PDB file of C-alpha atoms in Angstrom:
ATOM      1  CA  MET A  21      30.596  16.106 -36.291  1.00 45.00           C
ATOM      2  CA  PRO A  22      28.224  13.177 -35.626  1.00 52.00           C
ATOM      3  CA  ALA A  23      26.080  13.422 -32.517  1.00 55.00           C
ATOM      4  CA  THR A  24      27.014  11.105 -29.684  1.00 66.00           C
ATOM      5  CA  PRO A  25      24.314   8.804 -28.196  1.00 67.00           C
ATOM      6  CA  ARG A  26      24.192  10.992 -25.091  1.00 68.00           C
ATOM      7  CA  ARG A  27      23.733  14.140 -27.180  1.00 68.00           C
ATOM      8  CA  ARG A  28      20.980  12.508 -29.233  1.00 69.00           C
ATOM      9  CA  HIS A  29      19.270  11.502 -25.991  1.00 66.00           C
ATOM     10  CA  VAL A  30      19.353  15.115 -24.783  1.00 67.00           C
ATOM     11  CA  LEU A  31      18.103  16.499 -28.110  1.00 70.00           C
ATOM     12  CA  ARG A  32      15.215  14.056 -28.066  1.00 74.00           C
ATOM     13  CA  TYR A  33      13.770  15.724 -24.961  1.00 73.00           C
ATOM     14  CA  LEU A  34      14.613  19.289 -25.951  1.00 75.00           C
ATOM     15  CA  PRO A  35      11.181  20.028 -27.555  1.00 77.00           C
ATOM     16  CA  VAL A  36       9.376  19.287 -24.278  1.00 77.00           C
ATOM     17  CA  LEU A  37      11.636  21.577 -22.253  1.00 79.00           C
ATOM     18  CA  PRO A  38       9.311  24.646 -22.519  1.00 82.00           C
ATOM     19  CA  ALA A  39       6.365  22.559 -21.299  1.00 80.00           C
ATOM     20  CA  VAL A  40       8.407  21.277 -18.361  1.00 77.00           C
ATOM     21  CA  VAL A  41       9.432  24.826 -17.434  1.00 83.00           C
ATOM     22  CA  LEU A  42       5.815  26.016 -17.573  1.00 82.00           C
ATOM     23  CA  LEU A  43       4.706  23.105 -15.371  1.00 77.00           C
ATOM     24  CA  LEU A  44       7.407  23.900 -12.832  1.00 78.00           C
ATOM     25  CA  VAL A  45       6.473  27.590 -12.743  1.00 80.00           C
ATOM     26  CA  PHE A  46       2.680  27.381 -12.770  1.00 80.00           C
ATOM     27  CA  LEU A  47       2.065  23.997 -11.105  1.00 79.00           C
ATOM     28  CA  ALA A  48       4.961  22.877  -8.977  1.00 80.00           C
ATOM     29  CA  GLY A  49       5.638  26.428  -7.751  1.00 82.00           C
ATOM     30  CA  PRO A  50       2.163  27.054  -6.271  1.00 83.00           C
ATOM     31  CA  VAL A  51       2.042  23.544  -4.818  1.00 83.00           C
ATOM     32  CA  LEU A  52       5.365  24.056  -3.032  1.00 87.00           C
ATOM     33  CA  TRP A  53       4.238  27.493  -1.822  1.00 86.00           C
ATOM     34  CA  ALA A  54       1.003  26.002  -0.452  1.00 85.00           C
ATOM     35  CA  PHE A  55       2.917  23.303   1.420  1.00 89.00           C
ATOM     36  CA  GLN A  56       5.332  25.871   2.823  1.00 90.00           C
ATOM     37  CA  ALA A  57       2.461  28.164   3.871  1.00 89.00           C
ATOM     38  CA  SER A  58       0.709  25.253   5.596  1.00 90.00           C
ATOM     39  CA  LEU A  59       3.672  25.039   7.981  1.00 92.00           C
ATOM     40  CA  THR A  60       3.221  28.662   9.087  1.00 91.00           C
ATOM     41  CA  ASN A  61       0.571  30.738  10.845  1.00 90.00           C
ATOM     42  CA  ALA A  62       0.125  33.020   7.836  1.00 90.00           C
ATOM     43  CA  ALA A  63      -3.060  35.073   8.041  1.00 90.00           C
ATOM     44  CA  LEU A  64      -5.117  37.255   5.747  1.00 86.00           C
ATOM     45  CA  THR A  65      -4.974  40.216   8.124  1.00 86.00           C
ATOM     46  CA  GLY A  66      -3.062  41.213  11.252  1.00 83.00           C
ATOM     47  CA  ARG A  67       0.603  40.951  12.103  1.00 84.00           C
ATOM     48  CA  HIS A  68       0.878  37.386  10.796  1.00 83.00           C
ATOM     49  CA  ALA A  69      -0.192  38.571   7.356  1.00 83.00           C
ATOM     50  CA  ARG A  70       3.055  40.516   7.058  1.00 83.00           C
ATOM     51  CA  ASN A  71       5.362  38.341   9.155  1.00 85.00           C
ATOM     52  CA  PRO A  72       4.105  34.742   9.345  1.00 88.00           C
ATOM     53  CA  GLU A  73       5.844  32.480  11.830  1.00 89.00           C
ATOM     54  CA  TRP A  74       6.938  28.882  11.356  1.00 91.00           C
ATOM     55  CA  VAL A  75       4.667  26.507  13.311  1.00 89.00           C
ATOM     56  CA  GLY A  76       5.686  23.164  11.810  1.00 88.00           C
ATOM     57  CA  LEU A  77       2.945  20.536  11.809  1.00 91.00           C
ATOM     58  CA  GLU A  78       0.648  22.480  14.123  1.00 92.00           C
ATOM     59  CA  ASN A  79      -1.940  23.108  11.391  1.00 92.00           C
ATOM     60  CA  TYR A  80      -2.071  19.402  10.564  1.00 93.00           C
ATOM     61  CA  GLN A  81      -2.526  18.587  14.236  1.00 93.00           C
ATOM     62  CA  ARG A  82      -5.468  21.008  14.245  1.00 92.00           C
ATOM     63  CA  LEU A  83      -6.892  19.143  11.250  1.00 92.00           C
ATOM     64  CA  ALA A  84      -6.801  15.878  13.187  1.00 90.00           C
ATOM     65  CA  GLN A  85      -8.761  17.511  16.026  1.00 92.00           C
ATOM     66  CA  ASP A  86     -11.180  19.527  13.887  1.00 91.00           C
ATOM     67  CA  PRO A  87     -14.616  17.797  13.764  1.00 92.00           C
ATOM     68  CA  VAL A  88     -15.419  19.536  10.468  1.00 93.00           C
ATOM     69  CA  PHE A  89     -12.420  18.038   8.645  1.00 94.00           C
ATOM     70  CA  PRO A  90     -13.480  14.350   8.699  1.00 94.00           C
ATOM     71  CA  LEU A  91     -16.994  15.468   7.748  1.00 94.00           C
ATOM     72  CA  SER A  92     -15.608  17.424   4.792  1.00 95.00           C
ATOM     73  CA  LEU A  93     -13.394  14.508   3.806  1.00 93.00           C
ATOM     74  CA  GLY A  94     -16.362  12.144   3.787  1.00 94.00           C
ATOM     75  CA  LEU A  95     -18.499  14.622   1.824  1.00 95.00           C
ATOM     76  CA  THR A  96     -15.691  15.027  -0.717  1.00 94.00           C
ATOM     77  CA  VAL A  97     -15.505  11.262  -1.238  1.00 93.00           C
ATOM     78  CA  LEU A  98     -19.303  11.134  -1.544  1.00 94.00           C
ATOM     79  CA  PHE A  99     -19.307  14.027  -4.011  1.00 95.00           C
ATOM     80  CA  VAL A 100     -16.585  12.479  -6.181  1.00 93.00           C
ATOM     81  CA  ALA A 101     -18.092   8.989  -6.095  1.00 92.00           C
ATOM     82  CA  GLY A 102     -21.621  10.193  -6.759  1.00 93.00           C
ATOM     83  CA  SER A 103     -21.025  12.843  -9.400  1.00 93.00           C
ATOM     84  CA  ALA A 104     -17.848  11.639 -11.136  1.00 91.00           C
ATOM     85  CA  VAL A 105     -17.360   7.878 -10.784  1.00 88.00           C
ATOM     86  CA  LEU A 106     -21.046   6.910 -10.921  1.00 90.00           C
ATOM     87  CA  GLY A 107     -22.811   9.959 -12.327  1.00 91.00           C
ATOM     88  CA  GLN A 108     -20.709  11.413 -15.126  1.00 93.00           C
ATOM     89  CA  ASN A 109     -18.904   8.203 -16.013  1.00 93.00           C
ATOM     90  CA  VAL A 110     -21.895   5.854 -16.138  1.00 92.00           C
ATOM     91  CA  LEU A 111     -24.324   8.390 -17.604  1.00 93.00           C
ATOM     92  CA  GLY A 112     -21.768   9.513 -20.173  1.00 92.00           C
ATOM     93  CA  LEU A 113     -21.215   5.919 -21.310  1.00 93.00           C
ATOM     94  CA  ALA A 114     -24.965   5.250 -21.431  1.00 91.00           C
ATOM     95  CA  LEU A 115     -25.581   8.373 -23.514  1.00 91.00           C
ATOM     96  CA  ALA A 116     -22.742   7.499 -25.891  1.00 90.00           C
ATOM     97  CA  VAL A 117     -24.157   4.005 -26.457  1.00 89.00           C
ATOM     98  CA  LEU A 118     -27.725   5.250 -26.920  1.00 88.00           C
ATOM     99  CA  MET A 119     -26.689   8.068 -29.264  1.00 87.00           C
ATOM    100  CA  ARG A 120     -24.722   5.572 -31.358  1.00 83.00           C
ATOM    101  CA  ARG A 121     -27.925   3.610 -31.936  1.00 82.00           C
ATOM    102  CA  ALA A 122     -30.313   6.557 -32.214  1.00 80.00           C
ATOM    103  CA  ARG A 123     -31.350   8.335 -35.366  1.00 83.00           C
ATOM    104  CA  PRO A 124     -28.991  11.141 -36.450  1.00 83.00           C
ATOM    105  CA  VAL A 125     -31.536  13.862 -35.617  1.00 84.00           C
ATOM    106  CA  VAL A 126     -32.139  12.468 -32.131  1.00 81.00           C
ATOM    107  CA  ALA A 127     -28.403  11.970 -31.501  1.00 82.00           C
ATOM    108  CA  ALA A 128     -27.617  15.528 -32.618  1.00 83.00           C
ATOM    109  CA  THR A 129     -30.388  17.004 -30.450  1.00 84.00           C
ATOM    110  CA  VAL A 130     -29.394  15.068 -27.332  1.00 82.00           C
ATOM    111  CA  GLY A 131     -25.702  15.763 -27.905  1.00 84.00           C
ATOM    112  CA  THR A 132     -26.316  19.491 -28.263  1.00 84.00           C
ATOM    113  CA  ALA A 133     -28.432  19.607 -25.118  1.00 84.00           C
ATOM    114  CA  VAL A 134     -25.817  17.746 -23.074  1.00 85.00           C
ATOM    115  CA  VAL A 135     -22.832  19.704 -24.396  1.00 86.00           C
ATOM    116  CA  ALA A 136     -24.631  23.033 -23.814  1.00 86.00           C
ATOM    117  CA  ALA A 137     -24.325  22.584 -20.048  1.00 85.00           C
ATOM    118  CA  TRP A 138     -20.611  21.783 -20.368  1.00 87.00           C
ATOM    119  CA  VAL A 139     -19.684  24.818 -22.455  1.00 86.00           C
ATOM    120  CA  LEU A 140     -21.388  27.240 -20.069  1.00 87.00           C
ATOM    121  CA  PRO A 141     -19.022  29.132 -17.753  1.00 89.00           C
ATOM    122  CA  GLU A 142     -19.049  27.446 -14.360  1.00 89.00           C
ATOM    123  CA  ILE A 143     -20.533  30.462 -12.600  1.00 91.00           C
ATOM    124  CA  VAL A 144     -23.385  30.632 -15.149  1.00 92.00           C
ATOM    125  CA  ALA A 145     -24.050  26.898 -14.796  1.00 92.00           C
ATOM    126  CA  ALA A 146     -24.045  27.298 -11.006  1.00 93.00           C
ATOM    127  CA  PHE A 147     -26.687  30.040 -11.088  1.00 93.00           C
ATOM    128  CA  ALA A 148     -28.755  27.999 -13.545  1.00 93.00           C
ATOM    129  CA  ALA A 149     -28.644  25.041 -11.139  1.00 93.00           C
ATOM    130  CA  TYR A 150     -29.561  27.364  -8.265  1.00 93.00           C
ATOM    131  CA  ALA A 151     -32.578  28.608 -10.221  1.00 93.00           C
ATOM    132  CA  PHE A 152     -33.621  24.985 -10.728  1.00 93.00           C
ATOM    133  CA  PHE A 153     -33.269  23.729  -7.131  1.00 93.00           C
ATOM    134  CA  SER A 154     -34.286  26.822  -5.112  1.00 90.00           C
ATOM    135  CA  ARG A 155     -37.647  26.970  -3.323  1.00 88.00           C
ATOM    136  CA  ASP A 156     -39.154  29.161  -6.046  1.00 88.00           C
ATOM    137  CA  GLY A 157     -37.227  27.402  -8.800  1.00 88.00           C
ATOM    138  CA  THR A 158     -38.087  25.309 -11.808  1.00 90.00           C
ATOM    139  CA  LEU A 159     -38.163  21.942 -10.018  1.00 91.00           C
ATOM    140  CA  ASN A 160     -40.820  23.033  -7.538  1.00 90.00           C
ATOM    141  CA  GLN A 161     -42.785  24.687 -10.325  1.00 91.00           C
ATOM    142  CA  LEU A 162     -42.857  21.411 -12.240  1.00 90.00           C
ATOM    143  CA  LEU A 163     -43.694  19.291  -9.197  1.00 89.00           C
ATOM    144  CA  GLY A 164     -46.355  21.790  -8.153  1.00 88.00           C
ATOM    145  CA  ARG A 165     -48.354  20.886 -11.246  1.00 88.00           C
ATOM    146  CA  PHE A 166     -48.851  17.444  -9.706  1.00 87.00           C
ATOM    147  CA  GLY A 167     -49.832  18.836  -6.318  1.00 84.00           C
ATOM    148  CA  ALA A 168     -46.460  18.364  -4.626  1.00 85.00           C
ATOM    149  CA  PRO A 169     -45.568  20.903  -1.889  1.00 86.00           C
ATOM    150  CA  ASP A 170     -42.657  23.297  -2.295  1.00 86.00           C
ATOM    151  CA  VAL A 171     -39.376  21.977  -0.910  1.00 87.00           C
ATOM    152  CA  ASP A 172     -36.171  23.910  -0.332  1.00 89.00           C
ATOM    153  CA  TRP A 173     -33.976  21.275  -1.967  1.00 92.00           C
ATOM    154  CA  LEU A 174     -30.755  23.154  -1.259  1.00 92.00           C
ATOM    155  CA  TYR A 175     -31.586  23.014   2.460  1.00 92.00           C
ATOM    156  CA  ALA A 176     -33.264  19.613   2.685  1.00 92.00           C
ATOM    157  CA  VAL A 177     -30.845  17.594   0.523  1.00 93.00           C
ATOM    158  CA  PRO A 178     -27.868  19.852  -0.241  1.00 94.00           C
ATOM    159  CA  MET A 179     -25.415  17.100  -1.223  1.00 94.00           C
ATOM    160  CA  ALA A 180     -27.909  15.450  -3.561  1.00 94.00           C
ATOM    161  CA  ALA A 181     -28.511  18.835  -5.202  1.00 94.00           C
ATOM    162  CA  VAL A 182     -24.821  19.592  -5.779  1.00 95.00           C
ATOM    163  CA  VAL A 183     -24.133  16.039  -7.008  1.00 95.00           C
ATOM    164  CA  LEU A 184     -26.950  16.247  -9.553  1.00 95.00           C
ATOM    165  CA  ALA A 185     -25.854  19.729 -10.611  1.00 94.00           C
ATOM    166  CA  ASN A 186     -22.291  18.554 -11.198  1.00 94.00           C
ATOM    167  CA  VAL A 187     -23.504  15.492 -13.112  1.00 94.00           C
ATOM    168  CA  TRP A 188     -25.633  17.762 -15.300  1.00 93.00           C
ATOM    169  CA  ARG A 189     -22.710  20.058 -16.032  1.00 91.00           C
ATOM    170  CA  GLY A 190     -19.924  17.518 -16.487  1.00 91.00           C
ATOM    171  CA  THR A 191     -21.482  14.511 -18.228  1.00 92.00           C
ATOM    172  CA  ALA A 192     -20.788  15.929 -21.696  1.00 91.00           C
ATOM    173  CA  PHE A 193     -17.044  15.336 -21.335  1.00 92.00           C
ATOM    174  CA  SER A 194     -17.511  11.645 -20.544  1.00 92.00           C
ATOM    175  CA  MET A 195     -20.051  11.309 -23.336  1.00 92.00           C
ATOM    176  CA  LEU A 196     -17.604  12.721 -25.899  1.00 91.00           C
ATOM    177  CA  VAL A 197     -14.766  10.508 -24.653  1.00 92.00           C
ATOM    178  CA  TYR A 198     -16.906   7.386 -24.899  1.00 93.00           C
ATOM    179  CA  ARG A 199     -18.358   8.289 -28.287  1.00 90.00           C
ATOM    180  CA  ALA A 200     -14.805   8.429 -29.629  1.00 89.00           C
ATOM    181  CA  ALA A 201     -13.895   5.194 -27.832  1.00 91.00           C
ATOM    182  CA  LEU A 202     -16.891   3.317 -29.186  1.00 89.00           C
ATOM    183  CA  ASN A 203     -15.794   4.160 -32.723  1.00 87.00           C
ATOM    184  CA  SER A 204     -12.629   2.150 -32.084  1.00 85.00           C
ATOM    185  CA  VAL A 205     -14.540  -1.075 -31.374  1.00 85.00           C
ATOM    186  CA  PRO A 206     -14.060  -3.364 -34.435  1.00 83.00           C
ATOM    187  CA  ALA A 207     -17.412  -3.842 -36.142  1.00 83.00           C
ATOM    188  CA  GLU A 208     -16.396  -7.328 -37.341  1.00 85.00           C
ATOM    189  CA  LEU A 209     -16.057  -8.533 -33.735  1.00 83.00           C
ATOM    190  CA  LEU A 210     -19.558  -7.352 -32.912  1.00 81.00           C
ATOM    191  CA  GLU A 211     -20.961  -8.909 -36.078  1.00 84.00           C
ATOM    192  CA  ALA A 212     -19.203 -12.207 -35.390  1.00 86.00           C
ATOM    193  CA  ALA A 213     -20.537 -12.295 -31.830  1.00 81.00           C
ATOM    194  CA  HIS A 214     -24.029 -11.487 -33.100  1.00 79.00           C
ATOM    195  CA  MET A 215     -23.859 -14.352 -35.601  1.00 84.00           C
ATOM    196  CA  ASP A 216     -22.748 -16.672 -32.783  1.00 77.00           C
ATOM    197  CA  GLY A 217     -25.927 -15.812 -30.877  1.00 80.00           C
ATOM    198  CA  ALA A 218     -24.589 -13.260 -28.400  1.00 79.00           C
ATOM    199  CA  GLY A 219     -27.202 -10.776 -27.233  1.00 82.00           C
ATOM    200  CA  ALA A 220     -26.763  -7.000 -27.036  1.00 82.00           C
ATOM    201  CA  TRP A 221     -25.762  -7.089 -23.359  1.00 85.00           C
ATOM    202  CA  GLN A 222     -23.285  -9.916 -23.921  1.00 86.00           C
ATOM    203  CA  ARG A 223     -21.674  -8.066 -26.837  1.00 84.00           C
ATOM    204  CA  PHE A 224     -21.429  -4.939 -24.695  1.00 85.00           C
ATOM    205  CA  SER A 225     -20.020  -6.754 -21.640  1.00 85.00           C
ATOM    206  CA  PHE A 226     -17.541  -9.096 -23.304  1.00 85.00           C
ATOM    207  CA  ILE A 227     -16.447  -7.117 -26.367  1.00 85.00           C
ATOM    208  CA  THR A 228     -17.163  -3.398 -26.068  1.00 86.00           C
ATOM    209  CA  LEU A 229     -16.127  -2.855 -22.450  1.00 87.00           C
ATOM    210  CA  PRO A 230     -12.796  -4.776 -22.708  1.00 86.00           C
ATOM    211  CA  VAL A 231     -11.887  -2.885 -25.894  1.00 86.00           C
ATOM    212  CA  ILE A 232     -12.542   0.554 -24.387  1.00 88.00           C
ATOM    213  CA  ARG A 233     -11.221  -0.174 -20.892  1.00 86.00           C
ATOM    214  CA  GLY A 234      -8.262   2.140 -21.482  1.00 85.00           C
ATOM    215  CA  SER A 235     -10.637   5.009 -22.289  1.00 88.00           C
ATOM    216  CA  ILE A 236     -12.686   4.177 -19.198  1.00 89.00           C
ATOM    217  CA  ALA A 237      -9.631   4.408 -16.941  1.00 87.00           C
ATOM    218  CA  THR A 238      -8.492   7.644 -18.586  1.00 88.00           C
ATOM    219  CA  ASN A 239     -11.931   9.203 -18.302  1.00 91.00           C
ATOM    220  CA  LEU A 240     -12.239   8.133 -14.668  1.00 90.00           C
ATOM    221  CA  MET A 241      -8.917   9.771 -13.851  1.00 88.00           C
ATOM    222  CA  LEU A 242      -9.793  13.042 -15.578  1.00 89.00           C
ATOM    223  CA  VAL A 243     -13.315  13.443 -14.185  1.00 92.00           C
ATOM    224  CA  THR A 244     -12.209  12.401 -10.692  1.00 91.00           C
ATOM    225  CA  LEU A 245      -9.427  14.983 -10.526  1.00 88.00           C
ATOM    226  CA  GLN A 246     -11.690  17.656 -12.007  1.00 90.00           C
ATOM    227  CA  THR A 247     -14.479  16.888  -9.532  1.00 93.00           C
ATOM    228  CA  LEU A 248     -12.094  16.977  -6.581  1.00 91.00           C
ATOM    229  CA  ALA A 249     -11.435  20.640  -7.367  1.00 89.00           C
ATOM    230  CA  VAL A 250     -15.070  21.760  -7.871  1.00 93.00           C
ATOM    231  CA  PHE A 251     -15.690  24.860  -5.774  1.00 94.00           C
ATOM    232  CA  THR A 252     -17.774  27.476  -7.603  1.00 92.00           C
ATOM    233  CA  LEU A 253     -20.753  25.194  -8.175  1.00 94.00           C
ATOM    234  CA  ILE A 254     -21.006  24.208  -4.508  1.00 95.00           C
ATOM    235  CA  TRP A 255     -20.343  27.705  -3.218  1.00 95.00           C
ATOM    236  CA  VAL A 256     -23.081  29.281  -5.336  1.00 94.00           C
ATOM    237  CA  LEU A 257     -25.624  26.563  -4.542  1.00 94.00           C
ATOM    238  CA  THR A 258     -25.122  26.065  -0.797  1.00 93.00           C
ATOM    239  CA  ALA A 259     -21.924  27.849   0.342  1.00 91.00           C
ATOM    240  CA  GLY A 260     -21.140  24.621   2.222  1.00 91.00           C
ATOM    241  CA  GLY A 261     -24.340  24.708   4.271  1.00 88.00           C
ATOM    242  CA  PRO A 262     -26.584  24.146   5.965  1.00 89.00           C
ATOM    243  CA  ALA A 263     -24.459  23.427   9.040  1.00 90.00           C
ATOM    244  CA  ASN A 264     -21.518  22.168   6.919  1.00 91.00           C
ATOM    245  CA  ALA A 265     -23.771  19.560   5.268  1.00 93.00           C
ATOM    246  CA  SER A 266     -22.165  20.232   1.877  1.00 93.00           C
ATOM    247  CA  THR A 267     -18.736  21.498   2.931  1.00 94.00           C
ATOM    248  CA  THR A 268     -16.280  19.615   0.758  1.00 95.00           C
ATOM    249  CA  LEU A 269     -12.524  20.104   1.143  1.00 94.00           C
ATOM    250  CA  PRO A 270     -12.236  22.932  -1.450  1.00 94.00           C
ATOM    251  CA  VAL A 271     -15.049  24.806   0.323  1.00 95.00           C
ATOM    252  CA  LEU A 272     -13.445  24.201   3.724  1.00 94.00           C
ATOM    253  CA  ALA A 273     -10.079  25.454   2.467  1.00 94.00           C
ATOM    254  CA  TYR A 274     -11.706  28.620   1.102  1.00 94.00           C
ATOM    255  CA  GLN A 275     -13.645  29.261   4.301  1.00 94.00           C
ATOM    256  CA  GLU A 276     -10.620  28.852   6.544  1.00 92.00           C
ATOM    257  CA  ALA A 277      -8.277  30.881   4.346  1.00 90.00           C
ATOM    258  CA  PHE A 278     -10.488  33.730   3.106  1.00 91.00           C
ATOM    259  CA  LYS A 279     -13.571  33.796   5.322  1.00 90.00           C
ATOM    260  CA  PHE A 280     -11.799  33.316   8.637  1.00 90.00           C
ATOM    261  CA  GLY A 281      -8.455  34.706   7.438  1.00 89.00           C
ATOM    262  CA  ASP A 282      -6.344  31.702   8.524  1.00 90.00           C
ATOM    263  CA  ILE A 283      -4.164  31.223   5.443  1.00 92.00           C
ATOM    264  CA  GLY A 284      -1.890  28.653   7.094  1.00 92.00           C
ATOM    265  CA  TYR A 285      -4.736  26.400   8.171  1.00 92.00           C
ATOM    266  CA  GLY A 286      -6.554  26.835   4.845  1.00 92.00           C
ATOM    267  CA  THR A 287      -3.489  25.828   2.850  1.00 93.00           C
ATOM    268  CA  ALA A 288      -3.091  22.787   5.108  1.00 93.00           C
ATOM    269  CA  VAL A 289      -6.561  21.686   4.002  1.00 93.00           C
ATOM    270  CA  ALA A 290      -5.601  22.428   0.389  1.00 92.00           C
ATOM    271  CA  THR A 291      -2.408  20.382   0.772  1.00 92.00           C
ATOM    272  CA  VAL A 292      -4.418  17.382   1.952  1.00 92.00           C
ATOM    273  CA  LEU A 293      -6.641  17.833  -1.096  1.00 91.00           C
ATOM    274  CA  ILE A 294      -3.561  17.871  -3.354  1.00 89.00           C
ATOM    275  CA  LEU A 295      -2.308  14.647  -1.752  1.00 90.00           C
ATOM    276  CA  ILE A 296      -5.689  12.979  -2.274  1.00 90.00           C
ATOM    277  CA  GLY A 297      -5.607  14.003  -5.924  1.00 88.00           C
ATOM    278  CA  ALA A 298      -2.081  12.633  -6.243  1.00 87.00           C
ATOM    279  CA  VAL A 299      -3.182   9.285  -4.778  1.00 87.00           C
ATOM    280  CA  PHE A 300      -6.117   9.062  -7.197  1.00 83.00           C
ATOM    281  CA  GLY A 301      -3.880  10.018 -10.124  1.00 81.00           C
ATOM    282  CA  ALA A 302      -1.213   7.467  -9.204  1.00 84.00           C
ATOM    283  CA  ALA A 303      -3.829   4.721  -8.831  1.00 82.00           C
ATOM    284  CA  TYR A 304      -5.370   5.443 -12.226  1.00 79.00           C
ATOM    285  CA  LEU A 305      -1.956   5.677 -13.927  1.00 77.00           C
ATOM    286  CA  ARG A 306      -1.013   2.301 -12.474  1.00 79.00           C
ATOM    287  CA  LEU A 307      -4.285   0.899 -13.758  1.00 73.00           C
ATOM    288  CA  LEU A 308      -3.503   2.246 -17.219  1.00 70.00           C
ATOM    289  CA  ARG A 309      -0.017   0.717 -17.186  1.00 72.00           C
ATOM    290  CA  GLU A 310      -1.377  -2.679 -16.155  1.00 66.00           C
ATOM    291  CA  GLN A 311      -3.770  -2.617 -19.112  1.00 59.00           C
ATOM    292  CA  LYS A 312      -1.045  -2.135 -21.694  1.00 56.00           C
ATOM    293  CA  PRO A 313      -0.184  -5.328 -23.604  1.00 52.00           C
TER     294      PRO A 313
END
């Protein structure tokens, strides 16, 4: 019996059904639970841990009145812009371009050094960064050779320290994405532009960047969403301090939920973080659609 158009349409999507089920169970389920918990006074201990009560939008009203929340929101934007949009994205592209022109031995050495930080477990990378920025760490030891005084970088400039640490750990991903993207740039276009008198910067600006703009948007989306969720690195380096100077939204959510035991309020912070990620994702996906011919 021949398949009807409707049946063929259903069979076409049948192979992706297991993936959809897994997404619903392991992604949509926790997100819905977090939103539901944010509307209650659920706690880590006490009577509300066993029998949480419905409080509606009370936790979100507390967010609007909490002076730490706008500070954490601003620090999260600063962290994402500094370490993902500018740091990892720009540095990854620069490394990919330089490694493409470098000698094979130099490119392999630099690539290995950059990727080594990425393949480390996050907790190991966090302790390595702590050993570098602490008062008795590597940075002060190096600067001390030039007569510079010891500085507690994690106390003096905590956000700069965590931004640099995240750039160090995450740049490898952007570098690999852009190395693959640069291979898709037609060599004949570059050669033709060179013969027409275009300099290296002109060829990069008017040929390379437009060709790889889809990869740029994709990479921006991925590193932005990944950076929004960074917790371990910041917690090991500064634990959100000093005086909330490096308390991003993931750190704030953890503190409220597990340090102070207010699960409802902590999940409200986490829900706001999910919404911010959804806005970023939707914006990047729209950008990708607009770039399609």
